[in-house]
PDB file of C-alpha atoms and ligand atoms in Angstrom:
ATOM      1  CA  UNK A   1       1.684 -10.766  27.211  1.00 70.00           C
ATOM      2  CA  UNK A   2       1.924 -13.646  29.995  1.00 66.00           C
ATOM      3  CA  UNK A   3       4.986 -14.962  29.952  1.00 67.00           C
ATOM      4  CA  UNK A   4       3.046 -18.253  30.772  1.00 81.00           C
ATOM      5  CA  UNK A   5       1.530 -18.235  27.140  1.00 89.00           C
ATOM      6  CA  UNK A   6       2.259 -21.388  25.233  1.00 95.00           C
ATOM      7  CA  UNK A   7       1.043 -21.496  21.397  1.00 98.00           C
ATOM      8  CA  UNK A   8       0.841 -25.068  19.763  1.00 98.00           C
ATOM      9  CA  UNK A   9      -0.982 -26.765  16.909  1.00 97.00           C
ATOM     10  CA  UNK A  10      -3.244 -28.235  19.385  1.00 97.00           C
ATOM     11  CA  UNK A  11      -3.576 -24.976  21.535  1.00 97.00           C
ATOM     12  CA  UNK A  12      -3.934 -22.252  19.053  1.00 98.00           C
ATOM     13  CA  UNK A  13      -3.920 -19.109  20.054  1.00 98.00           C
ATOM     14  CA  UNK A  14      -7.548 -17.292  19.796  1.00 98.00           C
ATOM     15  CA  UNK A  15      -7.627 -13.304  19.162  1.00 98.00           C
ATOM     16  CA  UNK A  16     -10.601 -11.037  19.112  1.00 99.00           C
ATOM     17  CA  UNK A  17     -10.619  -7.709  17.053  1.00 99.00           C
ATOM     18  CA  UNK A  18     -13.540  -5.383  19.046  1.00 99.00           C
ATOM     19  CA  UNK A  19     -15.042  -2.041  17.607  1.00 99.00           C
ATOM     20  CA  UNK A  20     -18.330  -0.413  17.391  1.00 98.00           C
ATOM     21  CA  UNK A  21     -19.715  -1.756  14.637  1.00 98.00           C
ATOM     22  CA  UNK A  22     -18.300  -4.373  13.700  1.00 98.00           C
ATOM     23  CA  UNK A  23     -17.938  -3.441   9.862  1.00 98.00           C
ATOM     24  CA  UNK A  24     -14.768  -1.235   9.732  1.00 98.00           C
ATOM     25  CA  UNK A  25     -11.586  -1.139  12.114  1.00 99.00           C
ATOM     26  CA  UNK A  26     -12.140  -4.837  13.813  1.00 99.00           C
ATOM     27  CA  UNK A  27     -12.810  -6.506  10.361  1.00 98.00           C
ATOM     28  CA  UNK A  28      -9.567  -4.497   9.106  1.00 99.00           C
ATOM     29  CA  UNK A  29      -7.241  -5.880  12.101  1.00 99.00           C
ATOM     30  CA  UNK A  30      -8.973  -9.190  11.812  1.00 99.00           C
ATOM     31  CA  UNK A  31      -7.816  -9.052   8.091  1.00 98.00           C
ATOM     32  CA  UNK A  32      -4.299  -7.794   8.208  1.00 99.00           C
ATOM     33  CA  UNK A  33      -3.711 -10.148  11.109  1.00 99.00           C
ATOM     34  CA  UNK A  34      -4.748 -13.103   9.345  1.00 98.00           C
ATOM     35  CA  UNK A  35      -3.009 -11.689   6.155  1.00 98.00           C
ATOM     36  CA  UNK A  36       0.304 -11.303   8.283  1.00 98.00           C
ATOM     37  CA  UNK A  37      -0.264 -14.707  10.399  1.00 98.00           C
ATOM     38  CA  UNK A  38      -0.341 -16.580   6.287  1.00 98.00           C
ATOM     39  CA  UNK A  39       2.146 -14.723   5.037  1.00 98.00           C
ATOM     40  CA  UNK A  40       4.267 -16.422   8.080  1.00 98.00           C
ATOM     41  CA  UNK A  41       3.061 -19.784   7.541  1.00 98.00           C
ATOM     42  CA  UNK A  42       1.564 -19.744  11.151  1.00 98.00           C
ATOM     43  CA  UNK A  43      -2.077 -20.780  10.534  1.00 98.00           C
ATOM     44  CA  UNK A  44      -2.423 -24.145  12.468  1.00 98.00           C
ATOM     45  CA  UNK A  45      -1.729 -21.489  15.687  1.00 98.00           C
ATOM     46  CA  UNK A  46      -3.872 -18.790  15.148  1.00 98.00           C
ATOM     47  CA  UNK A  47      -7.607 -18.254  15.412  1.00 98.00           C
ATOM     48  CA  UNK A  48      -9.033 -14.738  15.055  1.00 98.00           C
ATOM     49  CA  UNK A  49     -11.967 -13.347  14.797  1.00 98.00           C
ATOM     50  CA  UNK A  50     -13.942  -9.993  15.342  1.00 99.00           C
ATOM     51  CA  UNK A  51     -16.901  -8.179  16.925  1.00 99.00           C
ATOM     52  CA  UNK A  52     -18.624  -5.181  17.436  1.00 98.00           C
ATOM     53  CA  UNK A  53     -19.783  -3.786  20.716  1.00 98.00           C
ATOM     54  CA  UNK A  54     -23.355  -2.285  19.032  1.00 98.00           C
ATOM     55  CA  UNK A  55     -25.876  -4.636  17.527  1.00 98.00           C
ATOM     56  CA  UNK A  56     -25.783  -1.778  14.062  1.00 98.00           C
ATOM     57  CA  UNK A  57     -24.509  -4.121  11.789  1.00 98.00           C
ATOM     58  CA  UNK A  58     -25.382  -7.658  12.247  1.00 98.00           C
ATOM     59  CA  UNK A  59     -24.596 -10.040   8.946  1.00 98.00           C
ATOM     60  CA  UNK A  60     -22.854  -7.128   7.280  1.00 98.00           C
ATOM     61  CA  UNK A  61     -20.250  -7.289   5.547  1.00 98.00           C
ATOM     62  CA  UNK A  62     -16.881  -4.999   5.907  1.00 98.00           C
ATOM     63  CA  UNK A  63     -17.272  -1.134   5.216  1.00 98.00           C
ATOM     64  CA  UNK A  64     -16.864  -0.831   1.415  1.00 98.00           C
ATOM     65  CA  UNK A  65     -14.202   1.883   2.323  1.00 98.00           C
ATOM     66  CA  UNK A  66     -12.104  -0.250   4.438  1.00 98.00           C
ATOM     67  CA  UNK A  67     -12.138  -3.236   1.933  1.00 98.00           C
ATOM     68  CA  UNK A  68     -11.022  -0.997  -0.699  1.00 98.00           C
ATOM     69  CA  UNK A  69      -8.135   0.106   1.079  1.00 98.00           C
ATOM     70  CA  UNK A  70      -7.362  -3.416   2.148  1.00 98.00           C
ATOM     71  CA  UNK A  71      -7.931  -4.087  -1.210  1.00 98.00           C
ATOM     72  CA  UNK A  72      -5.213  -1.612  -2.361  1.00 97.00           C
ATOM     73  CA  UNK A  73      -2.518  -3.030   0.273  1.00 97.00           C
ATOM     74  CA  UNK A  74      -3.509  -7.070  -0.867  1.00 98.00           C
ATOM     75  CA  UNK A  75      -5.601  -8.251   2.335  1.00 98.00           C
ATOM     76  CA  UNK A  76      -8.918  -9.670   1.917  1.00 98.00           C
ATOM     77  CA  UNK A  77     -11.517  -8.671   4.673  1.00 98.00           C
ATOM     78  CA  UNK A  78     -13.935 -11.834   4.341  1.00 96.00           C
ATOM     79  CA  UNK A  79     -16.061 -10.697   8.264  1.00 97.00           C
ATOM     80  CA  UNK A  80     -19.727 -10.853   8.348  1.00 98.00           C
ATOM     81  CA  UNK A  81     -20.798  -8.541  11.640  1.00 98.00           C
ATOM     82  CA  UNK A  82     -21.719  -9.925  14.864  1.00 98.00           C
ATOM     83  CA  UNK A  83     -22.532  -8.407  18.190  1.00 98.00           C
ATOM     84  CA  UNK A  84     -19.539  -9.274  21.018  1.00 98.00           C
ATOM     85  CA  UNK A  85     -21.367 -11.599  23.185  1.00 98.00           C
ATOM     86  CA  UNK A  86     -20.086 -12.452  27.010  1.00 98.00           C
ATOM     87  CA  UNK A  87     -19.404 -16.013  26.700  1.00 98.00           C
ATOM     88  CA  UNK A  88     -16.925 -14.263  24.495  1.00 98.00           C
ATOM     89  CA  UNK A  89     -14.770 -13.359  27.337  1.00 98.00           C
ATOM     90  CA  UNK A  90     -13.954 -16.779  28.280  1.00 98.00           C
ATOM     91  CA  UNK A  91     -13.363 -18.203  24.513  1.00 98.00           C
ATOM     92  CA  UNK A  92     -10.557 -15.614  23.618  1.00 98.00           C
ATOM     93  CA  UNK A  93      -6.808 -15.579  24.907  1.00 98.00           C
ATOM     94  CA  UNK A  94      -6.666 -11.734  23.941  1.00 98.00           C
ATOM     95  CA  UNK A  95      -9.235  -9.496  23.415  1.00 98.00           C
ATOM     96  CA  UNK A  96      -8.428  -6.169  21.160  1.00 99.00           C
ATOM     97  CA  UNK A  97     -10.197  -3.153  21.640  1.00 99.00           C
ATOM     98  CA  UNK A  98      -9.729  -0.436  18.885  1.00 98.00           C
ATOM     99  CA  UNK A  99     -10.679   2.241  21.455  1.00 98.00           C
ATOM    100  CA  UNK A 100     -11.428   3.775  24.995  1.00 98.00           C
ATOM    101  CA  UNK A 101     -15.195   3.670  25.047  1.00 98.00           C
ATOM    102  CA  UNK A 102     -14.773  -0.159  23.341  1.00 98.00           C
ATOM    103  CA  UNK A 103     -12.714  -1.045  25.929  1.00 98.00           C
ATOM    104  CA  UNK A 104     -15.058  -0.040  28.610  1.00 98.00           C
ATOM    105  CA  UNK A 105     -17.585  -1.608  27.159  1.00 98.00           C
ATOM    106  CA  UNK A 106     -16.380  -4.949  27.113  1.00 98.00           C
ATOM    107  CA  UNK A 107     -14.977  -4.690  30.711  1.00 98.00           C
ATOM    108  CA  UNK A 108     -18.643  -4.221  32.140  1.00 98.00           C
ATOM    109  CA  UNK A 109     -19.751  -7.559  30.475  1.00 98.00           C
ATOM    110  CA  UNK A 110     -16.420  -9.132  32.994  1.00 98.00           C
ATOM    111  CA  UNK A 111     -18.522  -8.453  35.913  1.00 97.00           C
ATOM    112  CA  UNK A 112     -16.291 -10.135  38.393  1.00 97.00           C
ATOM    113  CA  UNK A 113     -12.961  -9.046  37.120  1.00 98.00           C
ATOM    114  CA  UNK A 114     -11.979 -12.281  35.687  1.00 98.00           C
ATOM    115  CA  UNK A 115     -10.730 -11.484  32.508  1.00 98.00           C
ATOM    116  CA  UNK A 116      -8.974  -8.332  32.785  1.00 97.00           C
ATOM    117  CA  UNK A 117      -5.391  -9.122  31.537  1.00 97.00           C
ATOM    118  CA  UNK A 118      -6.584 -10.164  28.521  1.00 98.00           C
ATOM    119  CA  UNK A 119      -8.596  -7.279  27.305  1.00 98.00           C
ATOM    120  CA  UNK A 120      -6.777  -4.757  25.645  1.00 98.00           C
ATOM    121  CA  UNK A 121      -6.387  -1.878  23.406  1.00 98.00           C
ATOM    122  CA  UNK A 122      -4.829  -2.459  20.195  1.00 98.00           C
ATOM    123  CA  UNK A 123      -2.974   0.546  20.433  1.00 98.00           C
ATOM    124  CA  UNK A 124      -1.077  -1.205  23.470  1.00 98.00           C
ATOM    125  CA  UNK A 125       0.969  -2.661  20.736  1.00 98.00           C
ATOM    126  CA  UNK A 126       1.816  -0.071  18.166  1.00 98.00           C
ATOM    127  CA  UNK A 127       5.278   0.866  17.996  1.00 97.00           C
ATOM    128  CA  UNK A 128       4.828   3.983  17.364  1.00 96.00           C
ATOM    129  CA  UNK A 129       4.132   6.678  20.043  1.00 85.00           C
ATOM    130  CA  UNK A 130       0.967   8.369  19.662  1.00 89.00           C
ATOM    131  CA  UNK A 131      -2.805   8.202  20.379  1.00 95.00           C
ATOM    132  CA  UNK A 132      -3.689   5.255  22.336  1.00 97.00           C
ATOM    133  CA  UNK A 133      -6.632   4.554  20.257  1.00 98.00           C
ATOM    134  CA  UNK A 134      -7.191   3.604  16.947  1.00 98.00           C
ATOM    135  CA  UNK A 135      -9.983   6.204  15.700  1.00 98.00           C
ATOM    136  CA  UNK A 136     -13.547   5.783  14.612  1.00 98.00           C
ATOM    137  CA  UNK A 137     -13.430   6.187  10.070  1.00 98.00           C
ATOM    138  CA  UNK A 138     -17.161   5.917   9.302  1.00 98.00           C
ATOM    139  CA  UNK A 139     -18.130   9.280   9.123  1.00 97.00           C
ATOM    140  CA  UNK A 140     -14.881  10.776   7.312  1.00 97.00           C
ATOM    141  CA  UNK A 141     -12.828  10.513   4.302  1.00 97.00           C
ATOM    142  CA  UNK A 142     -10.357   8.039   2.942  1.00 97.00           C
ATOM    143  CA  UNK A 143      -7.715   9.195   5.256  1.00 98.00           C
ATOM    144  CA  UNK A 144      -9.851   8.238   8.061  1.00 98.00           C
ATOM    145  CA  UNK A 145      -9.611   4.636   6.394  1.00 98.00           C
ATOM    146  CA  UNK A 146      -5.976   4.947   5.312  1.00 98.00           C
ATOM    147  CA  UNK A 147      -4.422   5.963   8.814  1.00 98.00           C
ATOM    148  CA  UNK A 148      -6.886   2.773  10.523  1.00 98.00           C
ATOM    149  CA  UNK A 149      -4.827   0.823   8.303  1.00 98.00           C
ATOM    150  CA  UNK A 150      -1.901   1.963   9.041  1.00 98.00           C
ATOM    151  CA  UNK A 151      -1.963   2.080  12.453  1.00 98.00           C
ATOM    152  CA  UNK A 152      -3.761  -1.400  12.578  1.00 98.00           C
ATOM    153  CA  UNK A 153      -0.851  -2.736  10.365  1.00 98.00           C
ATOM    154  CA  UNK A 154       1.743  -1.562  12.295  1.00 98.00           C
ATOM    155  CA  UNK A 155      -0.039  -2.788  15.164  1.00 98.00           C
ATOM    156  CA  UNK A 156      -0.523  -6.446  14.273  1.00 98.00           C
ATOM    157  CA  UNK A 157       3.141  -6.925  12.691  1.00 98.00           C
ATOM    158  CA  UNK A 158       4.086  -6.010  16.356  1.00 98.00           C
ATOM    159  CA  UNK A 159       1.532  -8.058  17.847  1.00 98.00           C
ATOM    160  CA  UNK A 160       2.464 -11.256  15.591  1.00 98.00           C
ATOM    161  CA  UNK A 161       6.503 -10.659  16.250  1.00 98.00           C
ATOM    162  CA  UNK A 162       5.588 -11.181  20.173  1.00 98.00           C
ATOM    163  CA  UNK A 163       3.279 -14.091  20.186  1.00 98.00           C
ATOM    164  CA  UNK A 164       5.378 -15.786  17.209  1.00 98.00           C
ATOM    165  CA  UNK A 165       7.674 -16.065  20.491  1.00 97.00           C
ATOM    166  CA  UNK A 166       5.345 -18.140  22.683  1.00 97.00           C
ATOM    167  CA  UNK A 167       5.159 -20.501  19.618  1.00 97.00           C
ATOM    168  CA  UNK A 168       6.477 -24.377  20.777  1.00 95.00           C
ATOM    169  CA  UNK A 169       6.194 -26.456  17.542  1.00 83.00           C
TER     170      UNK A 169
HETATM  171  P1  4NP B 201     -16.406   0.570  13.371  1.00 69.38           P
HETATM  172  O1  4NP B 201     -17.009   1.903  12.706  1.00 69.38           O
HETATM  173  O2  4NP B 201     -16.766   0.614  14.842  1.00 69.38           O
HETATM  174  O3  4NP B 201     -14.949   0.709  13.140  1.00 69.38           O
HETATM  175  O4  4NP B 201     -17.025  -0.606  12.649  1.00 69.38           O
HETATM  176  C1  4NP B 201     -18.344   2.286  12.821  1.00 69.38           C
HETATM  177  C2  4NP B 201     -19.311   1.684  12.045  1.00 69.38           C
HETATM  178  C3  4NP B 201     -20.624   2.108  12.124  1.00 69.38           C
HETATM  179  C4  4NP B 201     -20.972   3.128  12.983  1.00 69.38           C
HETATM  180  C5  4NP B 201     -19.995   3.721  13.785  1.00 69.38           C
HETATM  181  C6  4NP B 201     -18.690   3.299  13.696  1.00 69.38           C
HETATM  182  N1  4NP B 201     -22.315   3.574  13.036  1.00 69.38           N
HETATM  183  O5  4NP B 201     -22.565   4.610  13.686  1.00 69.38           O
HETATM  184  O6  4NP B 201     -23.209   2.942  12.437  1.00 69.38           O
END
């Protein structure tokens, strides 16, 4: 992260959470992040949201897999899907994407390079060594579901402890 970021009240800090479709791993790191951001008391310096890169799942609500198993671990995923849109690339301060293909994705919509040091991959900020993505659940099990979550977690606590840093308040 820049070391020029500043969060404040009036300056909050806006995060985007990008996948596929919209309905399963962005609406879970969009959750827990929110979830971990009130269980801080940080809210005034936060605003998050998340997309999908398809057009699959417009207006629908999370996977019911993935809200279960938010369910199970007390975060609420309230996300309706929308399509990521360009004029997306100037709103956000970070941009999150759960994988490779994502990633690319969003970097041909910054067709002049302008934005490219504030799109990553979630996976920039796990703590733990391992895949650099965060893998596509929809057509698998439970597991699938349970190891998004626990990557994503693990992910945003890390995420959060740096850019509670940058706070001024
Ligand atoms: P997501 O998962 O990108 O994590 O929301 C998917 C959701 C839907 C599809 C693929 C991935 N789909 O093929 O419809």
């Amino acid at each position: 992260m820049s070391e020029k970021v500043q969060i404040t009240k009036e300056n909050p800090f806006k995060i985007l959470f990008v996948c596929l479709g919209n309905i399963c791993r962005s609406p879970t790191a969009e959750g827990v992040f929110q979830h971990l951001v009130n269980e801080r008391e940080l809210q005034p310096y936060f605003y998050i949201d998340s997309a999908g890169t398809s057009a699959w799942h417009i207006g629908e609500p999370a996977n019911s897999k993935s809200q279960q198993m938010a369910n199970k671990h007390g975060v609420k995923l309230n996300s309706r899907a929308r399509k990521f849109e360009t004029a997306d690339l100037e709103e956000f301060d970070l941009i999150l994407a759960m994988d490779r293909e994502n990633l690319q994705n969003i970097r041909q919509l910054d067709t002049q390079n302008r934005f490219s040091d504030k799109i990553k991959l979630m996976r920039d900020f796990d703590p733990q060594p391992g895949d650099d993505e965060v893998p596509d659940p929809y057509y698998g099990g439970m597991d699938g579901f349970q190891h998004v979550f626990d990557v994503v977690h693990r992910s945003c606590a890390a995420l959060l402890d740096e850019l509670e840093e940058k706070i001024e308040s």
